[in-house]
Coordinates of C-alpha atoms and ligand atoms in Angstrom, one line a residue:
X1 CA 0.0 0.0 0.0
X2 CA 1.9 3.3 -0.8
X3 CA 1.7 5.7 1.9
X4 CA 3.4 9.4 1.6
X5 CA 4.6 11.3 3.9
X6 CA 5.1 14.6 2.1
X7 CA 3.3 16.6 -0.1
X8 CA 6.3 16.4 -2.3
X9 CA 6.2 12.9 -2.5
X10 CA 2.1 12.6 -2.6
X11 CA 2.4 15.6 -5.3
X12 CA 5.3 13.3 -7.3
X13 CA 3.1 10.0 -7.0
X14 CA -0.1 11.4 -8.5
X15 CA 1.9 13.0 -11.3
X16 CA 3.4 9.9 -12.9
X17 CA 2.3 8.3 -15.8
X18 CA -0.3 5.8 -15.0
X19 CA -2.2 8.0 -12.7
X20 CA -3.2 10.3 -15.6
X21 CA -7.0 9.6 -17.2
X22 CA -8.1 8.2 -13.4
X23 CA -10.9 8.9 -11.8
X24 CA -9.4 9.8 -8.2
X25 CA -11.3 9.8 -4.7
X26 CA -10.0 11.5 -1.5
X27 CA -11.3 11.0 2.0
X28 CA -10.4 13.3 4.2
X29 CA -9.6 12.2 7.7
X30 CA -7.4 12.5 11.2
X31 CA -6.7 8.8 11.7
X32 CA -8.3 6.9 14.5
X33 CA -10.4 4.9 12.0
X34 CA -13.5 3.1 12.8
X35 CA -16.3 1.4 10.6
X36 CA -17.7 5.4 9.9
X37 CA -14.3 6.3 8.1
X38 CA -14.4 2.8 6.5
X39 CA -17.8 2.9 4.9
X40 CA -16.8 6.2 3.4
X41 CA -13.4 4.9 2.1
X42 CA -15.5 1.6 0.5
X43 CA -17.7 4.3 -1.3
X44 CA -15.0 6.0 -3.0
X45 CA -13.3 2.7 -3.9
X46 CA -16.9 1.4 -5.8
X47 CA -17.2 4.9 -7.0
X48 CA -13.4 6.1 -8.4
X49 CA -10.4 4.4 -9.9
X50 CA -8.3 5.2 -7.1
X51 CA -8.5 6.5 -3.2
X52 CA -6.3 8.6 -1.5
X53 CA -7.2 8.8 2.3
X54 CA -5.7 11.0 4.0
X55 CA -4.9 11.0 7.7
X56 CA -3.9 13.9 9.4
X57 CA -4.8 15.4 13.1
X58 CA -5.3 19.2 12.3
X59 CA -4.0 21.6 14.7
X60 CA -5.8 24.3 13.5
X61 CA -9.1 23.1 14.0
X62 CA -8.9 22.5 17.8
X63 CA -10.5 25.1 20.0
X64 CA -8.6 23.8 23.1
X65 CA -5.3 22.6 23.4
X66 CA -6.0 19.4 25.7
X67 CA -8.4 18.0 23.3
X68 CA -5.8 18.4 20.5
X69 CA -3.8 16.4 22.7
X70 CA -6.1 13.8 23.6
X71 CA -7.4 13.3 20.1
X72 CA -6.8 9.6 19.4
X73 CA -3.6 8.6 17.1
X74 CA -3.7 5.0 15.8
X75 CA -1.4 5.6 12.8
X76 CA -0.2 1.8 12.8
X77 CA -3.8 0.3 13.3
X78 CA -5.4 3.0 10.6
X79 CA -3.2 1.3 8.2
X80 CA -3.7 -2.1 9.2
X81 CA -7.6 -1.3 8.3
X82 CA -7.3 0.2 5.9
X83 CA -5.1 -2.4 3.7
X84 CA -7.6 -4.7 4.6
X85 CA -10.0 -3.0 2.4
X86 CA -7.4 -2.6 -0.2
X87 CA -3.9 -3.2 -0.6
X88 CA -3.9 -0.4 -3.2
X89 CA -5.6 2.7 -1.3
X90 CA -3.0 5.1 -1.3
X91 CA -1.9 7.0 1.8
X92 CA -1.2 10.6 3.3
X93 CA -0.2 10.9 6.2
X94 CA 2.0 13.9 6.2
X95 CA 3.6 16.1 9.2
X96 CA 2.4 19.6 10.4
X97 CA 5.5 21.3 9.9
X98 CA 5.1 19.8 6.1
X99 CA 1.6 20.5 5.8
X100 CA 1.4 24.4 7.3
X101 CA 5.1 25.3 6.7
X102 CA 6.2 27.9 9.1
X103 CA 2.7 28.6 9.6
X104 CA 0.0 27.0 11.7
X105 CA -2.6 29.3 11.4
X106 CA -6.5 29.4 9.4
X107 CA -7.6 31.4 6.3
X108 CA -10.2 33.6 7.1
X109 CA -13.1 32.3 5.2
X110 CA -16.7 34.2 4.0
X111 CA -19.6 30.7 5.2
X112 CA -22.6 33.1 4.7
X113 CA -22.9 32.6 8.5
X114 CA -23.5 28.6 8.5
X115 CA -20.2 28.6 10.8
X116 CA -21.7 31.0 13.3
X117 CA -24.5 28.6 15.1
X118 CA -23.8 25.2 16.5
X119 CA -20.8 23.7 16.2
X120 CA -18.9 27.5 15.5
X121 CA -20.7 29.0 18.5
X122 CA -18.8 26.4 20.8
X123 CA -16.1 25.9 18.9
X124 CA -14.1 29.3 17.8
X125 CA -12.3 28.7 14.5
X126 CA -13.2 25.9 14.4
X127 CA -14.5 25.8 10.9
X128 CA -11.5 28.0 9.6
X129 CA -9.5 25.6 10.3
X130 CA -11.5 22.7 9.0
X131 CA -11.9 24.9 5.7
X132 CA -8.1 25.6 6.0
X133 CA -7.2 22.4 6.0
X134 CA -9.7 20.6 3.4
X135 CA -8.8 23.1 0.9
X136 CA -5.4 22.9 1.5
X137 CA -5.9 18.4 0.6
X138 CA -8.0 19.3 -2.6
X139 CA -5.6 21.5 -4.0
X140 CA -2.6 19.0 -3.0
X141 CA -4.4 15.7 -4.3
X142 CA -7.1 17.2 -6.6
X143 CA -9.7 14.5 -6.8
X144 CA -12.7 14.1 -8.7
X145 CA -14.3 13.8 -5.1
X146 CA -14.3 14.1 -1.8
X147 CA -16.2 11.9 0.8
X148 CA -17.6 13.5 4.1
X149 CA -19.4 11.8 7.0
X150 CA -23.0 13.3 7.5
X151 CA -22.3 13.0 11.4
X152 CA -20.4 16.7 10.7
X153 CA -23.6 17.7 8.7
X154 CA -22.8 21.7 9.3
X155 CA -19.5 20.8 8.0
X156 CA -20.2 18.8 5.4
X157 CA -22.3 22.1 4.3
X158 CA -19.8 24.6 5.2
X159 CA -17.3 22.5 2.7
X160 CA -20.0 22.5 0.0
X161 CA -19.9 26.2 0.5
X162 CA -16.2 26.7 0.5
X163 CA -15.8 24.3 -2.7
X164 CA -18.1 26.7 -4.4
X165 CA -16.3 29.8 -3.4
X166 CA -13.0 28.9 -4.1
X167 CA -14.0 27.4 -7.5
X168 CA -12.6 24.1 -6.8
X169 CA -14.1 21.6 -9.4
X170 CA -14.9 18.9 -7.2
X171 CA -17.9 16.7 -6.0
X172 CA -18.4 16.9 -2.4
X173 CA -20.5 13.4 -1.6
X174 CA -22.3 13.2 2.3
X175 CA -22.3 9.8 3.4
X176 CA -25.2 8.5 6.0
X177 CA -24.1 8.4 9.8
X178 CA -22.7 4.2 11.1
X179 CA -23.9 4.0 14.3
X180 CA -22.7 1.3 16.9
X181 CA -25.6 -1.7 17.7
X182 CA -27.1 1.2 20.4
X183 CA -27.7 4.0 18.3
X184 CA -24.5 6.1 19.2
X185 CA -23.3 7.7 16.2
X186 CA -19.8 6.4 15.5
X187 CA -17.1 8.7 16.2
X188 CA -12.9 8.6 16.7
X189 CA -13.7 10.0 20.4
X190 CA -16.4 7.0 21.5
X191 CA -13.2 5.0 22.3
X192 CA -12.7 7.8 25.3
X193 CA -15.8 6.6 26.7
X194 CA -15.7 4.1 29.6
X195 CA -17.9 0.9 28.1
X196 CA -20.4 2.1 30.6
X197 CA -20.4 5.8 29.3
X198 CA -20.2 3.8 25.7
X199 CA -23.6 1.6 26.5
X200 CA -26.1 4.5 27.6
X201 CA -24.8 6.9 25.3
X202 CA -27.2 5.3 22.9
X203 CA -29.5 7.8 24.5
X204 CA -28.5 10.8 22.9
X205 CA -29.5 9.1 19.5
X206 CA -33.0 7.5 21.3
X207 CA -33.1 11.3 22.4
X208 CA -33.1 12.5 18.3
X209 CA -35.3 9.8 17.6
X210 CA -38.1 10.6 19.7
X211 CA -37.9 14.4 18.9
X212 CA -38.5 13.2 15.4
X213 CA -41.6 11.4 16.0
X214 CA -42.6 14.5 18.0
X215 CA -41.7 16.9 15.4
X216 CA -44.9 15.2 13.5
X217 CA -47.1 16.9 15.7
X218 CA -45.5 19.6 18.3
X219 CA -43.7 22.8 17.7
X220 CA -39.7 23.1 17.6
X221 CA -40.4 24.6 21.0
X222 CA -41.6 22.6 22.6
X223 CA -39.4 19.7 21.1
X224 CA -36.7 21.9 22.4
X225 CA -38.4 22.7 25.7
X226 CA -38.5 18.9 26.2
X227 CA -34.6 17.5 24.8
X228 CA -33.9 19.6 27.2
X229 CA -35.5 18.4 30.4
X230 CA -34.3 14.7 29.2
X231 CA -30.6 15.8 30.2
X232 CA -31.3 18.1 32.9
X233 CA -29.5 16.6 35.7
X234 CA -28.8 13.4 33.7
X235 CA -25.7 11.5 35.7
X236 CA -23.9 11.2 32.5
X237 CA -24.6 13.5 29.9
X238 CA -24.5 17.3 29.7
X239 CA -26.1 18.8 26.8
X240 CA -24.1 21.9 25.1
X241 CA -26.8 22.5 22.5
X242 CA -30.1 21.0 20.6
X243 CA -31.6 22.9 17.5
X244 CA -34.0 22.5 15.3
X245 CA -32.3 23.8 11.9
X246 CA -33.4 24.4 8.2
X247 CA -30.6 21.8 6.4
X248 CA -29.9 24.0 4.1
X249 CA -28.9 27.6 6.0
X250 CA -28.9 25.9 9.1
X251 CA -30.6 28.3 11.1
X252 CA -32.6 27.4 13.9
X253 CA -36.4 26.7 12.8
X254 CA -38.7 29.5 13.3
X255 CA -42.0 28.4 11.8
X256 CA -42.4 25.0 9.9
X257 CA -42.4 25.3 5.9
X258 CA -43.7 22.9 4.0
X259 CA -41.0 22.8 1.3
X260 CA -38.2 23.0 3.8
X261 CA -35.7 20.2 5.1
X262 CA -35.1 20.1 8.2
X263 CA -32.5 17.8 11.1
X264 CA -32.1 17.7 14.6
X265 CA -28.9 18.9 15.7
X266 CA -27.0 18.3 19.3
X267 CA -23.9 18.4 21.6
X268 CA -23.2 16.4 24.5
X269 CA -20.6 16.3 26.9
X270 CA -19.9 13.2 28.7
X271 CA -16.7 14.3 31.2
X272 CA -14.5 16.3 28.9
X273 CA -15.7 14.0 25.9
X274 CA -17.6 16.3 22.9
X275 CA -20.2 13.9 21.3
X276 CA -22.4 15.4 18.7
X277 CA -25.3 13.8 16.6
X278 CA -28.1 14.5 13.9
X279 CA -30.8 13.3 12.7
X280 CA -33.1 14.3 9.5
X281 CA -36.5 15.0 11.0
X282 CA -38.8 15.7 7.5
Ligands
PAF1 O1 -14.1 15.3 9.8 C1 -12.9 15.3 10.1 O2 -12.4 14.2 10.5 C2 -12.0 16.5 9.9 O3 -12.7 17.7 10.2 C3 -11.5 16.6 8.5 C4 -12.6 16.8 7.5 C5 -10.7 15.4 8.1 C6 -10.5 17.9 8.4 O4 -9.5 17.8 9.3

């Protein structure tokens, strides 16, 4: 399986001869692979001649320092998973220093506001950075497409958005949320989680699931009103934020339109472990 470890290197492989005239896949990730990563990286196999997955822990989208350094780093068992799928997925695992030069720092980027609520409001930068970085891999690899998990709906959106202003001609695919046997959506940080925390955390997604049946019938309010009291004073689980939000501008629902789409949105803290989930209510 060729893996690079420089840009230089990546930029040299994808140049030669036979790579020409290929479709090309890229999926974007920062190690720690489970089945979510996996079902993204089988997609782009069935769906491109060849997959570059790149794994790469971004500094620059990390809020706080200590979850930077707690972010799980499985480099030799990523690969070990990863050949399993394919012996011919090709690798990118490249340094900071190599990635950011002499400079670690964001872009400043124009969202149209979709980084502001959610996700942005807890997390400052958070989306530069992610932008930073993602546009940074598309101009290095160039693919025909690029896979994103739909657990990061807002930014799966927000890198729709970017692709569009920065005129990159690629096709940004979503891909549906693997959940483990209870519900919890899968995510590199579930492997923080005692196996107790691990077992009732399928309650956050039993939580989405019942505001969707409610959504049927009761306002966003009160839907709100009630997510709420389910983790007030819950043992485990502290909830940072729940919202009701339009899919496409992602802002918080005000009055329910007929020809609108719209998902379930929260963040839960179990300790100092972030969990977030969605869920598509219409
Ligand atoms: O979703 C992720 O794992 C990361 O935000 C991404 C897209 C790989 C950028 O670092």
């Amino acid at each position: 399986m060729p893996i690079f470890y420089t840009k230089k290197d990546m930029l040299a492989f994808l140049d030669t001869e036979g790579n020409h005239n290929q479709t090309l896949g890229l999926v974007p990730t920062m190690g720690a692979l489970h089945k979510g990563h996996l079902s993204l990286v089988k997609k782009a196999i069935s769906e491109n001649d060849k997959v570059v997955v790149s794994i790469f822990v971004n500094p620059t989208q990390f809020d706080n320092p200590e979850d930077l350094d707690k972010y799980p780093r499985s480099l030799d068992n990523d690969l070990e998973l990863l050949k399993k799928l394919s012996e011919e997925i090709i690798v990118f695992a490249p340094s900071i220093a190599d990635v950011y030069d002499s400079q670690v720092r964001s872009k400043t980027y124009e969202f149209d506001g979709l980084d502001k609520m959610m996700e942005g409001k807890y997390r400052t930068g958070h989306f530069e950075g992610v932008g930073t970085i993602v546009e940074l891999l598309l101009r290095i690899v160039g693919p025909d497409k690029a896979y994103f998990g739909e657990k990061d709906f807002q930014q799966l959106q927000i890198i729709k958005k970017l692709v569009k202003t920065q005129n990159l001609s690629v096709e940004i695919i979503g891909c549906p949320i693997e959940r483990e046997p209870n519900g919890l959506a899968m995510s590199s940080r579930n492997e923080r989680l005692s196996q107790e925390v691990r077992q009732k955390a399928g309650f956050i997604y039993e939580t989405l699931k019942t505001a969707k049946v409610k959504f049927g019938t009761k306002s966003a309010k009160n839907i709100v009103y009630w997510v709420v009291s389910q983790f007030e004073n819950h043992e485990d689980f502290k909830l940072e934020y729940f919202s009701i939000s339009d899919e496409e501008t992602l802002s918080p629902i005000h009055k329910k339109e007929n020809n609108k789409k719209y998902r379930a949105f929260i963040a839960v803290y179990a300790d100092d472990i972030r969990l977030i989930d969605n869920l598509k209510l219409n």
